[in-house]
């Protein structure tokens, strides 16, 4: 199995939307490399014909009737919002400045 | 406080079992207000040292208690545990009470609704004492990964109370609460129970609703009871269990008869108890192994037949788990995007939404959470998916097959719950791998979805700290582990002259100076 470089960790952190500081990258890269190496031992098991298990219960398509039910008010839903505005969630700009 | 209680009959209300509390309340021997106040007093005295509770809701708990007392005085028929107080792990949403999951990300999050299990506690009319500390988002085995400082073990304040539910285990072990809620993704109910001399049960996957529980890994998470006796755990299990239309993974079947099992026969004649060859031996502390062997002798004396079973793929359970859990966690925790709730940190200038997300997640998540999110994101990323997440899911199938084969040879399986007694705070903080390996005995049950419980088997010779024995049963056969647990508990109690927890030394009111590796700045803050 390939090992995880510092650049790999920085790239994956970007994908996960975590802005790591330099010193965090230094520590995490070493630890993650060791952990990835260790979890890679799952590949020692011959399992080509084994079906994957995503979940312990054999449940499929659990549905309920599509009925109107009481729900949170807009005020309740916005109570924990960092920047509520006019009954909506205020968000930073989503487009590039250019 | 005015009281009509005969104080010589009950010198300390907090020392009773939940069953005794419920019976005495029903008989009018003391009131729920007195009982709840006794716990609040003990919390006030000992929580500064233990840091078991992140939030104490004295007002709310006393209001529920007073309400129960009034109803009882009026002759109303009440649920079995009405008036018996409980602590709730800070992973369950409580309407109007801050719910942090041990994370800075949710420091100021006040849920607008109750988790289904919290609704059930309210329906059972149990006063909610407060919210208990935990490893951040339930990631950890020591409660050192809480953003609000570590919880300390009542048996020795320099040691960990287990994790992730260390707040709940410390509260129950320290007699700050007779019962508590736990969540178990890889052992977070059972391992804390083992290292604090208490009882903890993880029900069958899907046996208890998870609506309103802050998700870690959705194919593994399960809610369950923390208590000091098997019968107490069973009573709480019955309150929590059952189908919930709000949780599509909840099993639509009656709750297994756990209370009847916990209070039924102590005769195990004809029961086949399987010892899993792959759990034990190397890495297991001598005193842990000795207490386990002793429990096997007790089980034999109760009429059980001990058989050795082999689960060859358990060897790979840890590796599979540490791929599946981070993968699911990285997806579940993507919701903390600083947009609708939770911490928002805005970098200087005119940052974009993505830059705000990345800065907020860096500031809001602790090291262990970052490690697991990055590991999970990597395991799911294109080019690595088949070798990591995909292969782990196949190994998971093989582990479930191992269980199925083992349960053909045995009615229940047993092992030590954790390889060691409580380790020292700080000892494994810089070595995530050695922390992970602590979950070796508990993880297979989560992967297969089978129920498991830990009960105290005694104290280890070498350090005088509690040891736990784990009992595993097939899915939806939760009552089997309660029957075996109760029979073994009764036998151990007789042999050892009382419950293990009764040997808890006096808990000091002050914690020792922080160990060098603890996040002492935050500990101080939590104590303030």
Coordinates of C-alpha atoms in Angstrom, one line a residue:
Chain A
X1 CA 0.0 0.0 0.0
X2 CA 1.2 3.5 -0.8
X3 CA 2.1 5.7 2.1
X4 CA 0.6 9.1 2.8
X5 CA 2.8 12.1 2.2
X6 CA 2.5 15.5 3.8
X7 CA 1.2 16.8 0.4
X8 CA -1.4 14.0 0.3
X9 CA -2.7 15.0 3.8
X10 CA -2.9 18.7 2.7
X11 CA -4.8 17.7 -0.4
X12 CA -7.3 15.4 1.5
X13 CA -7.7 18.1 4.2
X14 CA -8.7 20.5 1.5
X15 CA -11.2 18.0 0.1
X16 CA -12.6 17.7 3.7
X17 CA -12.7 21.5 4.0
X18 CA -10.3 21.7 6.9
X19 CA -7.8 24.5 6.8
X20 CA -4.9 22.8 8.6
X21 CA -2.1 24.9 10.0
X22 CA 1.5 24.0 9.2
X23 CA 2.3 22.5 12.6
X24 CA -0.9 20.4 12.4
X25 CA 0.2 19.1 9.0
X26 CA 3.5 18.1 10.4
X27 CA 2.0 16.0 13.2
X28 CA -1.0 14.6 11.3
X29 CA 1.0 13.5 8.3
X30 CA 3.2 11.1 10.4
X31 CA 0.3 9.7 12.4
X32 CA -2.0 9.2 9.4
X33 CA 0.8 7.5 7.5
X34 CA 1.1 5.0 10.3
X35 CA -2.6 4.5 10.6
X36 CA -3.2 4.1 6.9
X37 CA -0.4 1.5 6.8
X38 CA -2.1 -0.4 9.7
X39 CA -5.7 -0.3 8.3
X40 CA -4.3 -1.5 5.0
X41 CA -4.0 -5.0 6.6
X42 CA -7.6 -5.6 5.5
X43 CA -6.1 -6.4 2.2
X44 CA -4.5 -9.5 3.6
X45 CA -7.9 -11.1 3.7
X46 CA -8.9 -13.0 0.6
X47 CA -12.4 -11.6 0.0
X48 CA -12.9 -11.3 -3.7
X49 CA -16.1 -13.3 -3.7
X50 CA -17.5 -11.8 -0.5
X51 CA -20.3 -9.4 -0.7
X52 CA -19.7 -6.0 1.1
X53 CA -21.8 -5.3 4.2
X54 CA -22.8 -1.7 4.6
X55 CA -25.2 -2.1 7.4
X56 CA -26.2 -4.8 10.0
X57 CA -29.9 -4.7 9.2
X58 CA -31.5 -6.1 6.0
X59 CA -33.6 -2.9 5.6
X60 CA -34.6 -1.5 2.2
X61 CA -36.6 1.6 1.3
X62 CA -38.2 2.4 4.7
X63 CA -41.0 4.8 3.9
X64 CA -43.8 6.5 5.7
X65 CA -47.0 8.2 4.5
X66 CA -46.4 11.6 3.0
X67 CA -48.5 13.6 5.4
X68 CA -48.2 17.1 6.7
X69 CA -47.0 17.2 10.3
X70 CA -46.0 19.9 12.7
X71 CA -42.4 21.1 12.2
X72 CA -40.0 23.7 13.5
X73 CA -41.0 27.3 13.0
X74 CA -38.7 29.5 11.0
X75 CA -37.7 31.2 14.2
X76 CA -36.7 27.9 15.9
X77 CA -34.8 26.8 12.8
X78 CA -32.8 30.0 12.7
X79 CA -32.2 30.2 16.5
X80 CA -28.7 28.6 16.2
X81 CA -27.7 30.3 12.9
X82 CA -24.5 32.2 13.0
X83 CA -25.9 35.0 10.8
X84 CA -29.7 35.0 10.4
X85 CA -31.0 37.7 8.1
X86 CA -34.7 38.4 7.1
X87 CA -35.8 35.0 8.2
X88 CA -33.1 33.3 6.2
X89 CA -29.6 31.8 6.7
X90 CA -27.0 34.5 6.0
X91 CA -24.0 33.0 4.2
X92 CA -20.6 34.3 2.9
X93 CA -20.2 35.0 -0.8
X94 CA -20.3 31.7 -2.8
X95 CA -18.6 33.1 -6.0
X96 CA -15.0 34.0 -6.6
X97 CA -14.1 37.7 -6.4
X98 CA -12.7 37.7 -10.0
Chain B
X1 CA -35.1 21.0 53.3
X2 CA -38.1 19.7 55.1
X3 CA -38.1 15.9 55.3
X4 CA -40.1 13.1 56.8
X5 CA -37.5 10.5 55.9
X6 CA -36.1 8.3 58.5
X7 CA -32.4 9.3 58.0
X8 CA -31.1 6.2 59.7
X9 CA -32.8 3.9 57.2
X10 CA -31.2 5.8 54.3
X11 CA -28.0 7.5 55.4
X12 CA -27.2 8.3 51.8
X13 CA -29.8 8.2 49.1
X14 CA -27.3 8.2 46.3
X15 CA -25.9 4.8 47.4
X16 CA -29.1 3.0 46.5
X17 CA -29.7 1.1 43.3
X18 CA -32.2 2.5 40.8
X19 CA -34.5 -0.5 41.7
X20 CA -34.3 0.4 45.4
X21 CA -34.9 4.1 44.6
X22 CA -38.0 3.3 42.5
X23 CA -39.4 0.9 45.2
X24 CA -38.8 3.4 48.0
X25 CA -40.4 6.2 46.0
X26 CA -43.4 4.1 45.3
X27 CA -43.7 3.2 49.0
X28 CA -43.4 6.9 50.0
X29 CA -40.3 6.4 52.0
X30 CA -38.8 9.6 50.6
X31 CA -39.6 12.0 47.8
X32 CA -38.2 12.4 44.3
X33 CA -37.3 16.0 45.3
X34 CA -35.2 14.7 48.2
X35 CA -33.6 12.0 46.0
X36 CA -32.9 14.5 43.2
X37 CA -31.5 17.1 45.6
X38 CA -29.2 14.5 47.1
X39 CA -27.7 13.8 43.7
X40 CA -27.4 17.5 42.9
X41 CA -25.6 18.1 46.2
X42 CA -23.1 15.3 45.4
X43 CA -22.6 16.7 41.8
X44 CA -21.9 20.2 43.2
X45 CA -19.4 18.7 45.6
X46 CA -17.6 16.2 43.3
X47 CA -18.1 17.5 39.8
X48 CA -15.3 20.1 40.0
X49 CA -12.9 17.1 40.5
X50 CA -14.5 14.6 38.2
X51 CA -15.7 16.9 35.3
X52 CA -18.4 14.3 34.6
X53 CA -21.1 16.8 33.8
X54 CA -20.7 19.6 31.3
X55 CA -24.1 21.1 32.2
X56 CA -26.3 20.6 35.3
X57 CA -30.0 21.4 35.1
X58 CA -30.9 21.6 38.8
X59 CA -34.0 23.6 38.1
X60 CA -35.4 21.3 35.4
X61 CA -34.6 18.2 37.4
X62 CA -36.2 19.5 40.6
X63 CA -39.3 20.6 38.6
X64 CA -39.8 17.1 37.2
X65 CA -39.2 15.6 40.6
X66 CA -41.7 17.9 42.3
X67 CA -44.2 17.1 39.6
X68 CA -43.7 13.3 40.2
X69 CA -44.1 13.8 43.9
X70 CA -47.4 15.7 43.4
X71 CA -48.7 13.0 41.0
X72 CA -47.8 10.3 43.4
X73 CA -49.4 12.1 46.3
X74 CA -52.6 12.4 44.2
X75 CA -52.6 8.6 43.7
X76 CA -51.7 8.7 40.0
X77 CA -50.3 5.5 38.5
X78 CA -46.7 6.2 37.5
X79 CA -44.0 4.5 35.4
X80 CA -41.6 2.3 37.2
X81 CA -38.7 4.7 37.2
X82 CA -40.7 7.9 37.8
X83 CA -38.8 10.2 40.0
X84 CA -35.4 8.4 39.6
X85 CA -32.9 10.9 38.3
X86 CA -30.7 10.3 35.2
X87 CA -27.7 11.8 33.4
X88 CA -27.7 12.2 29.6
X89 CA -24.6 12.0 27.5
X90 CA -24.1 15.2 25.6
X91 CA -24.6 13.5 22.3
X92 CA -28.4 13.4 22.7
X93 CA -30.3 16.6 21.8
X94 CA -32.2 18.1 24.7
X95 CA -34.7 20.8 23.9
X96 CA -33.6 24.1 25.4
X97 CA -30.4 22.6 27.0
X98 CA -27.1 23.2 25.3
X99 CA -25.8 20.1 23.5
X100 CA -22.1 20.1 22.5
X101 CA -21.1 16.5 21.8
X102 CA -17.9 17.5 23.5
X103 CA -17.0 19.9 20.7
X104 CA -16.2 23.6 20.3
X105 CA -18.1 23.4 17.1
X106 CA -21.4 23.1 19.1
X107 CA -20.4 25.1 22.2
X108 CA -23.5 27.3 21.9
X109 CA -25.9 24.9 20.2
X110 CA -29.3 24.7 21.9
X111 CA -31.4 22.1 20.2
X112 CA -34.9 23.1 19.2
X113 CA -36.2 19.5 19.8
X114 CA -35.6 16.4 21.9
X115 CA -34.1 13.2 20.8
X116 CA -36.6 10.3 20.9
X117 CA -34.8 8.7 23.9
X118 CA -35.1 12.1 25.8
X119 CA -38.8 12.2 25.0
X120 CA -39.0 8.7 26.4
X121 CA -37.1 9.7 29.6
X122 CA -39.6 12.6 30.0
X123 CA -42.5 10.2 29.5
X124 CA -41.0 7.9 32.1
X125 CA -40.9 11.0 34.3
X126 CA -37.2 10.7 35.2
X127 CA -35.6 14.0 36.3
X128 CA -32.7 14.8 34.0
X129 CA -29.8 16.0 36.1
X130 CA -27.7 17.3 33.2
X131 CA -25.5 16.5 30.3
X132 CA -22.3 14.3 30.6
X133 CA -18.9 14.8 29.2
X134 CA -17.6 12.8 26.2
X135 CA -14.8 12.5 23.7
X136 CA -15.5 15.0 20.9
X137 CA -18.3 13.6 18.7
X138 CA -17.7 10.3 20.6
X139 CA -14.3 9.8 19.0
X140 CA -12.0 8.3 21.6
X141 CA -11.7 5.8 24.4
X142 CA -10.7 8.0 27.3
X143 CA -12.8 11.3 27.3
X144 CA -9.5 13.1 27.0
X145 CA -10.6 14.3 23.5
X146 CA -13.4 16.5 25.0
X147 CA -13.0 20.1 24.1
X148 CA -14.1 20.8 27.7
X149 CA -11.3 19.0 29.5
X150 CA -11.0 15.3 30.5
X151 CA -13.3 13.5 32.9
X152 CA -11.6 11.7 35.7
X153 CA -12.2 8.2 37.0
X154 CA -13.7 8.2 40.5
X155 CA -11.5 5.2 41.4
X156 CA -8.4 7.2 40.8
X157 CA -8.5 10.8 39.6
X158 CA -5.3 10.5 37.6
X159 CA -6.9 7.8 35.4
X160 CA -9.3 7.9 32.5
X161 CA -13.0 6.9 33.0
X162 CA -13.1 5.2 29.6
X163 CA -14.6 6.7 26.5
X164 CA -16.3 8.1 24.7
X165 CA -18.9 8.0 27.5
X166 CA -16.5 8.8 30.3
X167 CA -18.8 11.4 31.7
X168 CA -21.7 9.0 32.1
X169 CA -19.5 6.2 33.5
X170 CA -17.9 8.5 36.0
X171 CA -21.3 10.0 37.0
X172 CA -22.7 6.5 37.7
X173 CA -19.6 5.1 39.3
X174 CA -19.2 8.2 41.5
X175 CA -22.8 8.0 42.7
X176 CA -23.6 11.3 41.0
X177 CA -26.4 9.6 39.1
X178 CA -27.9 6.1 39.5
X179 CA -28.4 5.8 35.7
X180 CA -27.1 7.4 32.6
X181 CA -27.4 7.4 28.8
X182 CA -24.5 6.1 26.7
X183 CA -23.8 5.7 23.0
X184 CA -21.7 2.8 21.7
X185 CA -20.1 2.9 18.3
X186 CA -17.1 0.7 19.0
X187 CA -17.4 0.2 22.8
X188 CA -18.2 3.6 24.2
X189 CA -20.7 2.2 26.7
X190 CA -19.0 -1.1 27.5
X191 CA -15.4 0.0 27.9
X192 CA -16.2 3.0 30.2
X193 CA -18.4 0.6 32.3
X194 CA -15.5 -1.9 32.5
X195 CA -12.9 0.6 33.8
X196 CA -15.3 2.2 36.3
X197 CA -16.8 -1.0 37.9
X198 CA -20.2 -0.3 36.4
X199 CA -22.7 -2.0 34.0
X200 CA -23.2 -0.9 30.4
X201 CA -25.2 -2.4 27.7
X202 CA -25.2 -1.9 23.9
X203 CA -28.5 -3.1 22.6
X204 CA -28.9 -4.8 19.2
X205 CA -28.3 -2.4 16.4
X206 CA -31.6 -0.7 15.7
X207 CA -33.0 -1.6 19.1
X208 CA -33.1 1.9 20.4
X209 CA -34.0 5.0 18.3
X210 CA -31.3 7.4 17.2
X211 CA -33.5 10.3 16.2
X212 CA -31.9 13.4 17.7
X213 CA -28.6 11.7 18.5
X214 CA -25.6 13.4 17.0
X215 CA -24.4 10.9 14.5
X216 CA -20.8 9.5 14.4
X217 CA -20.9 6.4 12.2
X218 CA -24.5 5.5 11.3
X219 CA -24.0 1.8 10.6
X220 CA -22.4 1.3 14.0
X221 CA -24.0 3.8 16.5
X222 CA -26.3 2.5 19.2
X223 CA -27.8 4.1 22.3
X224 CA -27.9 2.2 25.6
X225 CA -28.1 2.2 29.4
X226 CA -25.3 2.9 31.9
X227 CA -26.0 1.7 35.5
X228 CA -24.5 0.1 38.6
X229 CA -26.5 -3.2 38.4
X230 CA -27.8 -5.5 35.7
X231 CA -31.4 -5.1 36.8
X232 CA -31.0 -1.2 36.8
X233 CA -29.6 -1.4 33.3
X234 CA -32.5 -3.6 32.2
X235 CA -35.1 -1.2 33.5
X236 CA -33.5 1.7 31.6
X237 CA -33.1 -0.4 28.5
X238 CA -36.9 -1.1 28.5
X239 CA -37.6 2.7 28.8
X240 CA -35.3 3.5 25.8
X241 CA -36.1 0.6 23.5
X242 CA -38.7 0.1 20.8
X243 CA -39.6 1.2 17.3
X244 CA -39.5 4.8 16.3
X245 CA -41.0 6.0 13.0
X246 CA -38.6 8.9 13.1
X247 CA -35.6 6.6 12.8
X248 CA -35.7 4.5 9.6
X249 CA -33.1 2.1 11.0
X250 CA -35.1 1.4 14.1
X251 CA -36.3 -2.3 14.4
X252 CA -40.1 -2.7 14.2
X253 CA -40.4 -5.4 16.8
X254 CA -41.1 -5.6 20.6
X255 CA -38.2 -4.8 23.0
X256 CA -36.6 -8.1 24.0
X257 CA -37.8 -9.1 27.5
X258 CA -34.7 -7.7 29.3
X259 CA -36.3 -6.9 32.6
X260 CA -37.7 -10.4 33.0
X261 CA -34.3 -11.9 32.1
X262 CA -32.4 -9.6 34.6
X263 CA -34.7 -10.6 37.4
X264 CA -35.4 -14.2 36.5
X265 CA -33.6 -17.5 37.2
X266 CA -30.0 -17.6 38.3
X267 CA -29.6 -21.1 37.1
X268 CA -27.6 -21.4 33.8
X269 CA -27.8 -25.2 33.5
X270 CA -27.5 -26.2 29.9
X271 CA -26.3 -22.7 28.7
X272 CA -23.4 -22.8 26.3
X273 CA -20.9 -20.0 26.9
X274 CA -18.4 -19.4 24.1
X275 CA -14.9 -18.0 24.8
X276 CA -13.6 -16.4 21.7
X277 CA -10.1 -17.6 21.1
X278 CA -9.1 -14.4 19.2
X279 CA -10.0 -12.0 22.1
X280 CA -7.5 -12.3 24.9
X281 CA -3.9 -13.4 25.5
X282 CA -1.2 -11.1 24.2
X283 CA -1.8 -7.5 25.3
X284 CA -4.2 -8.4 28.0
X285 CA -3.2 -7.4 31.5
X286 CA -2.6 -10.3 33.9
X287 CA -5.2 -9.1 36.5
X288 CA -7.8 -8.6 33.7
X289 CA -7.2 -12.2 32.4
X290 CA -7.3 -13.6 36.0
X291 CA -10.6 -12.0 36.8
X292 CA -12.0 -13.3 33.5
X293 CA -10.9 -16.9 34.2
X294 CA -12.4 -16.6 37.6
X295 CA -15.7 -15.5 36.1
X296 CA -15.6 -18.6 33.8
X297 CA -15.4 -20.7 36.9
X298 CA -18.4 -19.0 38.4
X299 CA -20.3 -19.5 35.1
X300 CA -19.4 -23.2 35.3
X301 CA -20.6 -23.4 38.9
X302 CA -23.9 -21.8 37.7
X303 CA -24.4 -24.8 35.4
X304 CA -23.1 -23.3 32.1
X305 CA -20.9 -25.2 29.7
X306 CA -17.8 -23.3 28.6
X307 CA -16.8 -23.9 25.0
X308 CA -14.0 -22.4 23.0
X309 CA -15.0 -20.8 19.7
X310 CA -12.9 -19.4 16.9
X311 CA -13.7 -16.1 15.0
X312 CA -10.7 -16.0 12.7
X313 CA -11.6 -12.7 11.1
X314 CA -11.8 -10.8 14.4
X315 CA -8.1 -10.3 13.9
X316 CA -9.0 -7.8 11.1
X317 CA -11.9 -6.2 13.0
X318 CA -9.9 -3.3 14.2
X319 CA -8.5 -2.4 10.8
X320 CA -11.9 -2.7 9.2
X321 CA -13.5 -0.6 11.9
X322 CA -10.9 2.2 11.6
X323 CA -11.8 2.4 7.9
X324 CA -15.6 2.2 8.2
X325 CA -15.9 4.5 11.1
X326 CA -13.8 7.4 9.7
X327 CA -15.5 7.0 6.3
X328 CA -19.0 7.3 7.8
X329 CA -17.8 10.0 10.2
X330 CA -16.3 12.1 7.4
X331 CA -19.6 12.1 5.7
X332 CA -21.7 12.7 8.8
X333 CA -19.5 15.5 10.0
X334 CA -19.7 17.3 6.7
X335 CA -22.8 18.9 8.1
X336 CA -20.7 21.2 10.3
X337 CA -20.2 23.7 7.6
X338 CA -20.7 26.9 9.6
X339 CA -23.7 28.0 7.6
X340 CA -26.9 27.0 9.5
X341 CA -25.7 26.3 13.0
X342 CA -22.4 25.8 15.0
X343 CA -19.2 27.7 15.1
X344 CA -18.5 30.2 12.3
X345 CA -15.0 31.6 12.0
X346 CA -14.4 34.2 9.2
X347 CA -10.9 34.8 8.0
X348 CA -9.8 38.4 7.3
X349 CA -10.9 40.1 4.1
X350 CA -13.8 39.0 2.1
X351 CA -13.7 35.2 2.5
X352 CA -15.8 32.8 0.4
X353 CA -18.2 30.3 1.9
X354 CA -15.6 27.6 1.3
X355 CA -12.9 29.5 3.1
X356 CA -15.2 30.2 6.0
X357 CA -16.1 26.5 6.2
X358 CA -12.4 25.4 6.2
X359 CA -11.4 28.0 8.9
X360 CA -14.5 27.1 11.0
X361 CA -13.8 23.4 10.8
X362 CA -10.1 23.9 11.7
X363 CA -11.1 26.0 14.7
X364 CA -14.1 23.9 15.8
X365 CA -12.7 20.4 15.5
X366 CA -10.1 18.9 17.8
X367 CA -7.1 16.8 16.7
X368 CA -8.8 13.4 16.9
X369 CA -11.8 14.5 14.9
X370 CA -9.5 16.0 12.2
X371 CA -7.5 12.8 12.1
X372 CA -10.6 10.6 11.5
X373 CA -12.2 13.0 9.0
X374 CA -9.1 13.1 6.9
X375 CA -8.6 9.3 7.2
X376 CA -12.2 8.7 6.2
X377 CA -12.0 11.2 3.3
X378 CA -8.9 9.4 2.1
X379 CA -10.4 6.0 2.4
X380 CA -13.4 7.1 0.3
X381 CA -11.5 9.0 -2.3
X382 CA -11.3 7.8 -5.9
X383 CA -8.5 5.3 -6.5
X384 CA -8.4 4.2 -2.9
X385 CA -12.1 3.3 -2.3
X386 CA -11.8 -0.4 -3.3
X387 CA -8.6 -1.1 -1.4
X388 CA -9.8 0.6 1.8
X389 CA -13.6 1.2 2.4
X390 CA -14.7 -1.5 -0.1
X391 CA -12.4 -4.1 1.3
X392 CA -13.3 -3.2 4.9
X393 CA -17.0 -3.8 4.1
X394 CA -16.1 -7.3 2.8
X395 CA -14.2 -8.0 6.0
X396 CA -17.2 -6.9 7.9
X397 CA -19.3 -9.6 6.2
X398 CA -16.7 -12.2 7.2
X399 CA -16.9 -10.9 10.8
X400 CA -20.7 -11.2 10.8
X401 CA -20.3 -14.8 9.4
X402 CA -17.9 -15.6 12.2
X403 CA -20.5 -14.5 14.8
X404 CA -23.2 -16.5 13.0
X405 CA -20.9 -19.6 13.2
X406 CA -20.0 -19.0 16.8
X407 CA -23.6 -18.6 17.9
X408 CA -24.3 -22.1 16.4
X409 CA -21.9 -23.5 19.0
X410 CA -22.7 -21.2 21.9
X411 CA -25.7 -19.3 23.2
X412 CA -23.6 -16.3 24.4
X413 CA -20.0 -15.3 23.9
X414 CA -17.8 -13.8 26.6
X415 CA -14.4 -12.0 26.8
X416 CA -12.7 -9.4 28.9
X417 CA -14.3 -6.0 28.0
X418 CA -11.0 -4.2 27.7
X419 CA -7.4 -5.4 27.6
X420 CA -6.3 -3.3 30.6
X421 CA -7.7 -1.5 33.6
X422 CA -8.0 2.3 33.4
X423 CA -4.8 3.9 32.0
X424 CA -3.4 7.2 33.2
X425 CA -4.6 10.5 31.8
X426 CA -2.1 11.6 29.1
X427 CA -0.5 8.2 28.6
X428 CA -1.9 7.5 25.1
X429 CA -2.8 11.0 24.0
X430 CA 0.2 11.3 21.7
X431 CA -0.2 7.8 20.3
X432 CA -3.6 7.4 18.5
X433 CA -2.8 3.8 17.5
X434 CA -2.4 2.5 21.0
X435 CA -5.6 4.3 22.0
X436 CA -7.4 2.5 19.1
X437 CA -6.1 -0.9 20.2
X438 CA -7.9 -0.5 23.5
X439 CA -11.2 -1.2 21.7
X440 CA -10.1 -4.6 20.4
X441 CA -12.8 -6.7 22.4
X442 CA -15.8 -4.4 21.9
X443 CA -15.6 -3.5 18.2
X444 CA -16.6 -6.8 16.6
X445 CA -20.1 -6.5 18.1
X446 CA -20.7 -3.1 16.5
X447 CA -19.6 -4.3 13.1
X448 CA -22.0 -7.2 13.2
X449 CA -24.8 -5.3 15.0
X450 CA -25.1 -7.8 17.9
X451 CA -25.8 -6.7 21.5
X452 CA -23.2 -6.7 24.2
X453 CA -22.9 -5.8 27.8
X454 CA -20.1 -5.3 30.3
X455 CA -20.5 -6.1 34.0
X456 CA -17.8 -5.8 36.7
X457 CA -15.9 -9.0 37.4
X458 CA -13.8 -7.6 40.3
X459 CA -10.6 -5.7 40.8
X460 CA -7.2 -6.4 39.2
X461 CA -4.7 -7.7 41.8
X462 CA -1.9 -5.6 40.5
X463 CA -3.5 -2.1 40.7
X464 CA -6.8 -2.5 42.6
X465 CA -8.8 -1.1 39.6
X466 CA -12.1 -2.5 38.2
X467 CA -12.2 -5.1 35.5
X468 CA -15.1 -5.9 33.2
X469 CA -16.4 -9.0 31.5
X470 CA -18.2 -8.7 28.2
X471 CA -21.2 -10.8 27.3
X472 CA -22.4 -10.9 23.7
X473 CA -25.6 -12.3 22.3
X474 CA -27.1 -12.8 18.8
X475 CA -29.1 -9.9 17.3
X476 CA -32.5 -9.3 19.0
X477 CA -31.6 -11.8 21.8
X478 CA -30.6 -9.0 24.2
X479 CA -32.4 -10.8 27.1
X480 CA -29.8 -13.6 26.9
X481 CA -26.9 -11.2 28.0
X482 CA -29.1 -9.8 30.8
X483 CA -29.9 -13.3 32.1
X484 CA -26.2 -14.3 32.1
X485 CA -25.1 -10.9 33.4
X486 CA -27.6 -11.0 36.3
X487 CA -26.7 -14.6 37.2
X488 CA -23.0 -13.9 37.2
X489 CA -23.4 -10.6 39.0
X490 CA -25.4 -12.4 41.8
X491 CA -22.7 -15.1 42.1
X492 CA -19.8 -12.5 42.0
X493 CA -21.6 -10.3 44.6
X494 CA -21.9 -13.3 46.9
X495 CA -18.3 -14.4 46.4
X496 CA -16.8 -10.9 46.8
X497 CA -19.1 -9.8 49.6
X498 CA -20.9 -7.1 47.7
X499 CA -21.0 -5.2 44.4
X500 CA -17.6 -4.2 43.0
X501 CA -18.8 -0.5 43.0
X502 CA -19.4 -0.7 46.8
X503 CA -15.6 -0.8 47.2
X504 CA -15.2 2.6 45.6
X505 CA -12.9 4.7 47.8
X506 CA -13.9 8.1 49.0
X507 CA -13.7 10.4 46.0
X508 CA -11.4 13.4 46.7
X509 CA -13.1 16.8 46.2
X510 CA -10.1 18.2 44.3
X511 CA -8.4 16.8 41.3
X512 CA -4.6 16.5 41.3
X513 CA -2.6 19.0 39.2
X514 CA -3.1 18.3 35.5
X515 CA -0.9 15.7 34.0
X516 CA 1.7 17.1 31.6
X517 CA -0.2 16.0 28.4
X518 CA -3.7 17.1 29.3
X519 CA -5.2 20.1 27.7
X520 CA -4.8 21.9 31.1
X521 CA -6.0 25.3 29.8
X522 CA -9.4 23.9 29.0
X523 CA -9.5 21.9 32.2
X524 CA -9.1 25.0 34.2
X525 CA -11.8 26.7 32.2
X526 CA -14.2 23.8 32.7
X527 CA -13.5 23.9 36.5
X528 CA -14.1 27.6 36.7

